[in-house]
């Protein structure tokens, strides 16, 4: 995003030394339209990025109020990450992860929210609890990119028959017809223009990739 010039907030503030400060998720980027009347317009495509399980570029020191530091390239210090172990749910209760999970929850429980998952098998109970809570909101929609025969929690979600849950996947012979693959999702499913609605884009690609009902879910 830095190289593409995309503005974003990831919970860190500072230029020379970036430190984790969850209040930055409350910030917005705006353009001043009129200096005399203090008129502002929100900048389009401002991204809020939550790395729920940490990052190899995060380290911790004794800085006090803001001990979590973001540094790239990453050095040899202890990394602030949640590793795939049986204890990862307990690890998510500490800082900075608790702040990130709280931010994730506050975003998806808003009215008219849409959550798109790719490469997630719904194997993390602490994440699933937040998602299932969002499903109690009538205007919430869940879009899952997964294999048509995905087992476990995805199969259970499919069995619900909830029209707000879209499970998109296909195993055609050509790479472009494997709808749940990440490269297909980026190249073919993402809207090309800010004005293009997600619903219209998904329907268009589903029609293009899977004219036969057996090829998609």
PDB file of C-alpha atoms in Angstrom:
ATOM      1  CA  UNK A   1       0.000   0.000   0.000  1.00  0.00           C
ATOM      2  CA  UNK A   2       2.904   2.356   0.682  1.00  0.00           C
ATOM      3  CA  UNK A   3       4.316   1.763  -2.798  1.00  0.00           C
ATOM      4  CA  UNK A   4       0.899   2.170  -4.435  1.00  0.00           C
ATOM      5  CA  UNK A   5       0.178   5.374  -2.523  1.00  0.00           C
ATOM      6  CA  UNK A   6      -2.878   3.934  -0.760  1.00  0.00           C
ATOM      7  CA  UNK A   7      -3.604   5.754   2.522  1.00  0.00           C
ATOM      8  CA  UNK A   8      -4.199   3.446   5.484  1.00  0.00           C
ATOM      9  CA  UNK A   9      -4.238   3.150   9.266  1.00  0.00           C
ATOM     10  CA  UNK A  10      -2.874  -0.004  10.887  1.00  0.00           C
ATOM     11  CA  UNK A  11      -2.826   1.026  14.535  1.00  0.00           C
ATOM     12  CA  UNK A  12       0.655   2.552  14.471  1.00  0.00           C
ATOM     13  CA  UNK A  13       1.626   6.202  14.580  1.00  0.00           C
ATOM     14  CA  UNK A  14       4.902   8.002  14.035  1.00  0.00           C
ATOM     15  CA  UNK A  15       7.250   8.427  11.098  1.00  0.00           C
ATOM     16  CA  UNK A  16      10.823   7.725  12.170  1.00  0.00           C
ATOM     17  CA  UNK A  17       9.748   5.439  15.028  1.00  0.00           C
ATOM     18  CA  UNK A  18       6.318   3.858  14.601  1.00  0.00           C
ATOM     19  CA  UNK A  19       4.577   2.700  17.783  1.00  0.00           C
ATOM     20  CA  UNK A  20       1.273   0.885  18.280  1.00  0.00           C
ATOM     21  CA  UNK A  21      -1.457   3.284  19.389  1.00  0.00           C
ATOM     22  CA  UNK A  22      -4.985   1.856  18.943  1.00  0.00           C
ATOM     23  CA  UNK A  23      -6.523   5.348  18.948  1.00  0.00           C
ATOM     24  CA  UNK A  24      -5.318   5.720  15.338  1.00  0.00           C
ATOM     25  CA  UNK A  25      -8.188   3.439  14.291  1.00  0.00           C
ATOM     26  CA  UNK A  26     -10.486   6.296  15.286  1.00  0.00           C
ATOM     27  CA  UNK A  27      -8.764   8.675  12.893  1.00  0.00           C
ATOM     28  CA  UNK A  28     -10.025   9.515   9.409  1.00  0.00           C
ATOM     29  CA  UNK A  29      -8.299  11.101   6.430  1.00  0.00           C
ATOM     30  CA  UNK A  30     -10.038  14.189   5.074  1.00  0.00           C
ATOM     31  CA  UNK A  31      -9.353  16.818   2.443  1.00  0.00           C
ATOM     32  CA  UNK A  32      -9.912  20.455   3.341  1.00  0.00           C
ATOM     33  CA  UNK A  33     -12.178  21.972   0.698  1.00  0.00           C
ATOM     34  CA  UNK A  34     -12.686  25.487   2.048  1.00  0.00           C
ATOM     35  CA  UNK A  35     -10.141  27.119   4.348  1.00  0.00           C
ATOM     36  CA  UNK A  36     -12.547  29.840   5.487  1.00  0.00           C
ATOM     37  CA  UNK A  37     -15.581  27.660   6.281  1.00  0.00           C
ATOM     38  CA  UNK A  38     -13.664  24.605   7.510  1.00  0.00           C
ATOM     39  CA  UNK A  39     -15.330  22.274   5.035  1.00  0.00           C
ATOM     40  CA  UNK A  40     -13.900  18.780   4.781  1.00  0.00           C
ATOM     41  CA  UNK A  41     -14.408  15.803   2.530  1.00  0.00           C
ATOM     42  CA  UNK A  42     -13.374  12.268   3.447  1.00  0.00           C
ATOM     43  CA  UNK A  43     -10.678  10.811   1.207  1.00  0.00           C
ATOM     44  CA  UNK A  44     -11.867   7.786  -0.741  1.00  0.00           C
ATOM     45  CA  UNK A  45     -10.246   4.352  -0.392  1.00  0.00           C
ATOM     46  CA  UNK A  46      -8.788   4.973   3.062  1.00  0.00           C
ATOM     47  CA  UNK A  47      -7.961   1.504   4.423  1.00  0.00           C
ATOM     48  CA  UNK A  48      -8.093   0.327   8.048  1.00  0.00           C
ATOM     49  CA  UNK A  49      -5.720  -2.626   8.312  1.00  0.00           C
ATOM     50  CA  UNK A  50      -5.875  -5.012  11.292  1.00  0.00           C
ATOM     51  CA  UNK A  51      -3.258  -7.743  11.501  1.00  0.00           C
ATOM     52  CA  UNK A  52      -5.150  -9.849  14.031  1.00  0.00           C
ATOM     53  CA  UNK A  53      -2.325 -12.305  14.646  1.00  0.00           C
ATOM     54  CA  UNK A  54       0.518  -9.806  14.647  1.00  0.00           C
ATOM     55  CA  UNK A  55       3.356  -9.328  12.185  1.00  0.00           C
ATOM     56  CA  UNK A  56       6.991 -10.271  11.685  1.00  0.00           C
ATOM     57  CA  UNK A  57       7.737  -6.524  11.636  1.00  0.00           C
ATOM     58  CA  UNK A  58       6.389  -5.969  15.181  1.00  0.00           C
ATOM     59  CA  UNK A  59       8.629  -6.119  18.223  1.00  0.00           C
ATOM     60  CA  UNK A  60       8.299  -5.188  21.896  1.00  0.00           C
ATOM     61  CA  UNK A  61      10.596  -3.192  24.141  1.00  0.00           C
ATOM     62  CA  UNK A  62      10.440  -1.254  27.434  1.00  0.00           C
ATOM     63  CA  UNK A  63       9.209   1.993  25.877  1.00  0.00           C
ATOM     64  CA  UNK A  64       6.417   2.314  28.477  1.00  0.00           C
ATOM     65  CA  UNK A  65       3.147   3.669  27.149  1.00  0.00           C
ATOM     66  CA  UNK A  66       3.700   2.381  23.586  1.00  0.00           C
ATOM     67  CA  UNK A  67       5.903  -0.727  23.863  1.00  0.00           C
ATOM     68  CA  UNK A  68       4.970  -2.298  20.516  1.00  0.00           C
ATOM     69  CA  UNK A  69       7.160  -1.085  17.669  1.00  0.00           C
ATOM     70  CA  UNK A  70       6.856  -1.549  13.911  1.00  0.00           C
ATOM     71  CA  UNK A  71      10.156  -1.856  12.080  1.00  0.00           C
ATOM     72  CA  UNK A  72      10.954  -2.950   8.552  1.00  0.00           C
ATOM     73  CA  UNK A  73      13.092  -4.746   7.608  1.00  0.00           C
ATOM     74  CA  UNK A  74      12.433  -6.844  10.680  1.00  0.00           C
ATOM     75  CA  UNK A  75      15.358  -7.248  13.054  1.00  0.00           C
ATOM     76  CA  UNK A  76      16.294 -10.159  15.266  1.00  0.00           C
ATOM     77  CA  UNK A  77      14.214  -9.126  18.266  1.00  0.00           C
ATOM     78  CA  UNK A  78      11.315 -11.136  19.639  1.00  0.00           C
ATOM     79  CA  UNK A  79       8.429 -10.982  17.194  1.00  0.00           C
ATOM     80  CA  UNK A  80       4.940  -9.941  18.275  1.00  0.00           C
ATOM     81  CA  UNK A  81       2.929 -12.737  16.702  1.00  0.00           C
ATOM     82  CA  UNK A  82       0.327 -15.356  17.587  1.00  0.00           C
ATOM     83  CA  UNK A  83       1.555 -18.715  16.366  1.00  0.00           C
ATOM     84  CA  UNK A  84      -0.771 -21.630  15.438  1.00  0.00           C
ATOM     85  CA  UNK A  85      -0.614 -23.436  18.763  1.00  0.00           C
ATOM     86  CA  UNK A  86      -3.358 -24.631  21.141  1.00  0.00           C
ATOM     87  CA  UNK A  87      -2.687 -21.533  23.264  1.00  0.00           C
ATOM     88  CA  UNK A  88      -3.354 -18.995  20.517  1.00  0.00           C
ATOM     89  CA  UNK A  89      -6.817 -18.101  21.828  1.00  0.00           C
ATOM     90  CA  UNK A  90      -5.320 -17.108  25.182  1.00  0.00           C
ATOM     91  CA  UNK A  91      -2.583 -15.187  23.379  1.00  0.00           C
ATOM     92  CA  UNK A  92      -5.213 -13.061  21.650  1.00  0.00           C
ATOM     93  CA  UNK A  93      -6.342 -11.662  25.018  1.00  0.00           C
ATOM     94  CA  UNK A  94      -3.200  -9.573  25.529  1.00  0.00           C
ATOM     95  CA  UNK A  95      -2.034  -6.322  23.955  1.00  0.00           C
ATOM     96  CA  UNK A  96      -1.938  -5.425  21.104  1.00  0.00           C
ATOM     97  CA  UNK A  97      -4.129  -8.294  19.915  1.00  0.00           C
ATOM     98  CA  UNK A  98      -7.050  -7.491  22.200  1.00  0.00           C
ATOM     99  CA  UNK A  99      -7.193  -3.993  20.682  1.00  0.00           C
ATOM    100  CA  UNK A 100      -7.129  -5.409  17.149  1.00  0.00           C
ATOM    101  CA  UNK A 101      -9.867  -7.963  17.826  1.00  0.00           C
ATOM    102  CA  UNK A 102     -11.985  -5.253  19.442  1.00  0.00           C
ATOM    103  CA  UNK A 103     -11.526  -3.094  16.338  1.00  0.00           C
ATOM    104  CA  UNK A 104     -12.420  -6.013  14.063  1.00  0.00           C
ATOM    105  CA  UNK A 105     -15.561  -6.671  16.078  1.00  0.00           C
ATOM    106  CA  UNK A 106     -16.636  -3.022  16.079  1.00  0.00           C
ATOM    107  CA  UNK A 107     -16.351  -2.899  12.281  1.00  0.00           C
ATOM    108  CA  UNK A 108     -18.334  -5.985  11.321  1.00  0.00           C
ATOM    109  CA  UNK A 109     -21.228  -5.428  13.733  1.00  0.00           C
ATOM    110  CA  UNK A 110     -22.117  -2.133  12.079  1.00  0.00           C
ATOM    111  CA  UNK A 111     -25.219  -1.949   9.907  1.00  0.00           C
ATOM    112  CA  UNK A 112     -24.770  -2.980   6.247  1.00  0.00           C
ATOM    113  CA  UNK A 113     -21.360  -4.579   6.913  1.00  0.00           C
ATOM    114  CA  UNK A 114     -19.914  -7.213   4.587  1.00  0.00           C
ATOM    115  CA  UNK A 115     -17.138  -9.607   5.598  1.00  0.00           C
ATOM    116  CA  UNK A 116     -15.179 -11.314   2.809  1.00  0.00           C
ATOM    117  CA  UNK A 117     -12.909 -14.231   3.786  1.00  0.00           C
ATOM    118  CA  UNK A 118     -10.284 -15.899   1.615  1.00  0.00           C
ATOM    119  CA  UNK A 119      -8.068 -18.749   2.785  1.00  0.00           C
ATOM    120  CA  UNK A 120      -9.783 -18.922   6.179  1.00  0.00           C
ATOM    121  CA  UNK A 121     -11.088 -22.354   7.194  1.00  0.00           C
ATOM    122  CA  UNK A 122     -13.005 -21.050  10.231  1.00  0.00           C
ATOM    123  CA  UNK A 123     -10.759 -22.986  12.568  1.00  0.00           C
ATOM    124  CA  UNK A 124     -10.225 -20.185  15.133  1.00  0.00           C
ATOM    125  CA  UNK A 125     -12.971 -20.214  17.729  1.00  0.00           C
ATOM    126  CA  UNK A 126     -12.203 -16.700  18.988  1.00  0.00           C
ATOM    127  CA  UNK A 127     -12.615 -15.322  15.454  1.00  0.00           C
ATOM    128  CA  UNK A 128     -15.703 -17.411  14.753  1.00  0.00           C
ATOM    129  CA  UNK A 129     -17.418 -16.084  17.875  1.00  0.00           C
ATOM    130  CA  UNK A 130     -17.085 -12.526  16.553  1.00  0.00           C
ATOM    131  CA  UNK A 131     -18.344 -13.509  13.098  1.00  0.00           C
ATOM    132  CA  UNK A 132     -21.301 -15.465  14.480  1.00  0.00           C
ATOM    133  CA  UNK A 133     -22.215 -12.474  16.631  1.00  0.00           C
ATOM    134  CA  UNK A 134     -22.308 -10.354  13.473  1.00  0.00           C
ATOM    135  CA  UNK A 135     -24.683 -12.892  11.886  1.00  0.00           C
ATOM    136  CA  UNK A 136     -27.299 -11.904  14.475  1.00  0.00           C
ATOM    137  CA  UNK A 137     -27.548  -8.546  12.656  1.00  0.00           C
ATOM    138  CA  UNK A 138     -30.047  -8.787   9.773  1.00  0.00           C
ATOM    139  CA  UNK A 139     -28.073  -6.491   7.440  1.00  0.00           C
ATOM    140  CA  UNK A 140     -24.759  -8.346   7.826  1.00  0.00           C
ATOM    141  CA  UNK A 141     -23.475 -10.390   4.892  1.00  0.00           C
ATOM    142  CA  UNK A 142     -20.714 -13.024   4.877  1.00  0.00           C
ATOM    143  CA  UNK A 143     -18.898 -13.896   1.627  1.00  0.00           C
ATOM    144  CA  UNK A 144     -16.611 -16.930   1.868  1.00  0.00           C
ATOM    145  CA  UNK A 145     -14.158 -17.907  -0.862  1.00  0.00           C
ATOM    146  CA  UNK A 146     -13.627 -21.633  -0.316  1.00  0.00           C
ATOM    147  CA  UNK A 147     -13.587 -24.978  -2.081  1.00  0.00           C
ATOM    148  CA  UNK A 148     -17.095 -26.317  -2.872  1.00  0.00           C
ATOM    149  CA  UNK A 149     -16.440 -29.371  -0.681  1.00  0.00           C
ATOM    150  CA  UNK A 150     -14.810 -27.492   2.226  1.00  0.00           C
ATOM    151  CA  UNK A 151     -15.429 -29.421   5.476  1.00  0.00           C
ATOM    152  CA  UNK A 152     -15.880 -28.365   9.088  1.00  0.00           C
ATOM    153  CA  UNK A 153     -17.380 -25.021  10.007  1.00  0.00           C
ATOM    154  CA  UNK A 154     -17.740 -23.942   6.374  1.00  0.00           C
ATOM    155  CA  UNK A 155     -19.902 -27.001   5.694  1.00  0.00           C
ATOM    156  CA  UNK A 156     -22.006 -26.111   8.726  1.00  0.00           C
ATOM    157  CA  UNK A 157     -22.438 -22.553   7.469  1.00  0.00           C
ATOM    158  CA  UNK A 158     -23.468 -23.891   4.073  1.00  0.00           C
ATOM    159  CA  UNK A 159     -26.043 -26.174   5.695  1.00  0.00           C
ATOM    160  CA  UNK A 160     -27.725 -23.186   7.352  1.00  0.00           C
ATOM    161  CA  UNK A 161     -29.129 -22.091   4.001  1.00  0.00           C
ATOM    162  CA  UNK A 162     -28.874 -18.465   5.103  1.00  0.00           C
ATOM    163  CA  UNK A 163     -29.219 -16.165   2.054  1.00  0.00           C
ATOM    164  CA  UNK A 164     -26.826 -13.686   3.693  1.00  0.00           C
ATOM    165  CA  UNK A 165     -23.995 -16.267   3.504  1.00  0.00           C
ATOM    166  CA  UNK A 166     -22.412 -16.612   0.067  1.00  0.00           C
ATOM    167  CA  UNK A 167     -19.879 -19.437  -0.379  1.00  0.00           C
ATOM    168  CA  UNK A 168     -18.033 -18.971  -3.665  1.00  0.00           C
ATOM    169  CA  UNK A 169     -15.792 -21.671  -5.068  1.00  0.00           C
ATOM    170  CA  UNK A 170     -15.106 -23.792  -8.114  1.00  0.00           C
ATOM    171  CA  UNK A 171     -12.649 -26.445  -9.252  1.00  0.00           C
ATOM    172  CA  UNK A 172     -12.591 -26.030 -13.006  1.00  0.00           C
ATOM    173  CA  UNK A 173      -9.645 -27.238 -15.118  1.00  0.00           C
ATOM    174  CA  UNK A 174      -8.316 -23.760 -15.859  1.00  0.00           C
ATOM    175  CA  UNK A 175      -6.768 -21.482 -13.185  1.00  0.00           C
ATOM    176  CA  UNK A 176      -9.265 -18.728 -13.985  1.00  0.00           C
ATOM    177  CA  UNK A 177     -12.202 -20.991 -13.150  1.00  0.00           C
ATOM    178  CA  UNK A 178     -10.984 -21.817  -9.643  1.00  0.00           C
ATOM    179  CA  UNK A 179     -13.104 -19.112  -8.131  1.00  0.00           C
ATOM    180  CA  UNK A 180     -11.854 -19.505  -4.550  1.00  0.00           C
ATOM    181  CA  UNK A 181      -8.174 -19.071  -5.450  1.00  0.00           C
ATOM    182  CA  UNK A 182      -6.661 -15.801  -4.275  1.00  0.00           C
ATOM    183  CA  UNK A 183      -5.348 -14.749  -7.693  1.00  0.00           C
ATOM    184  CA  UNK A 184      -8.779 -15.304  -9.261  1.00  0.00           C
ATOM    185  CA  UNK A 185     -10.419 -13.325  -6.475  1.00  0.00           C
ATOM    186  CA  UNK A 186      -8.099 -10.355  -7.026  1.00  0.00           C
ATOM    187  CA  UNK A 187      -7.990 -10.431 -10.834  1.00  0.00           C
ATOM    188  CA  UNK A 188     -11.605 -11.250 -11.599  1.00  0.00           C
ATOM    189  CA  UNK A 189     -13.825 -10.517  -8.596  1.00  0.00           C
ATOM    190  CA  UNK A 190     -12.658  -7.207  -7.167  1.00  0.00           C
ATOM    191  CA  UNK A 191     -14.491  -4.149  -8.540  1.00  0.00           C
ATOM    192  CA  UNK A 192     -12.393  -2.241 -11.039  1.00  0.00           C
ATOM    193  CA  UNK A 193     -14.036   1.111 -10.315  1.00  0.00           C
ATOM    194  CA  UNK A 194     -14.994   2.720  -6.983  1.00  0.00           C
ATOM    195  CA  UNK A 195     -18.572   3.084  -8.227  1.00  0.00           C
ATOM    196  CA  UNK A 196     -18.945  -0.610  -9.071  1.00  0.00           C
ATOM    197  CA  UNK A 197     -20.997  -2.397  -6.443  1.00  0.00           C
ATOM    198  CA  UNK A 198     -19.602  -5.550  -4.844  1.00  0.00           C
ATOM    199  CA  UNK A 199     -22.868  -7.421  -5.481  1.00  0.00           C
ATOM    200  CA  UNK A 200     -22.834  -6.580  -9.188  1.00  0.00           C
ATOM    201  CA  UNK A 201     -19.160  -7.532  -9.524  1.00  0.00           C
ATOM    202  CA  UNK A 202     -19.654 -10.911  -7.830  1.00  0.00           C
ATOM    203  CA  UNK A 203     -22.709 -11.766  -9.924  1.00  0.00           C
ATOM    204  CA  UNK A 204     -20.906 -10.810 -13.120  1.00  0.00           C
ATOM    205  CA  UNK A 205     -17.895 -13.013 -12.395  1.00  0.00           C
ATOM    206  CA  UNK A 206     -20.011 -15.940 -11.160  1.00  0.00           C
ATOM    207  CA  UNK A 207     -21.880 -15.860 -14.461  1.00  0.00           C
ATOM    208  CA  UNK A 208     -18.633 -15.671 -16.436  1.00  0.00           C
ATOM    209  CA  UNK A 209     -16.788 -18.405 -14.561  1.00  0.00           C
ATOM    210  CA  UNK A 210     -19.583 -20.851 -13.891  1.00  0.00           C
ATOM    211  CA  UNK A 211     -22.351 -20.972 -16.472  1.00  0.00           C
ATOM    212  CA  UNK A 212     -23.226 -24.432 -15.150  1.00  0.00           C
ATOM    213  CA  UNK A 213     -24.677 -24.574 -11.643  1.00  0.00           C
ATOM    214  CA  UNK A 214     -22.507 -27.589 -10.737  1.00  0.00           C
ATOM    215  CA  UNK A 215     -19.336 -25.493 -10.985  1.00  0.00           C
ATOM    216  CA  UNK A 216     -20.141 -23.079  -8.167  1.00  0.00           C
ATOM    217  CA  UNK A 217     -21.814 -22.768  -4.806  1.00  0.00           C
TER     218      UNK A 217
END
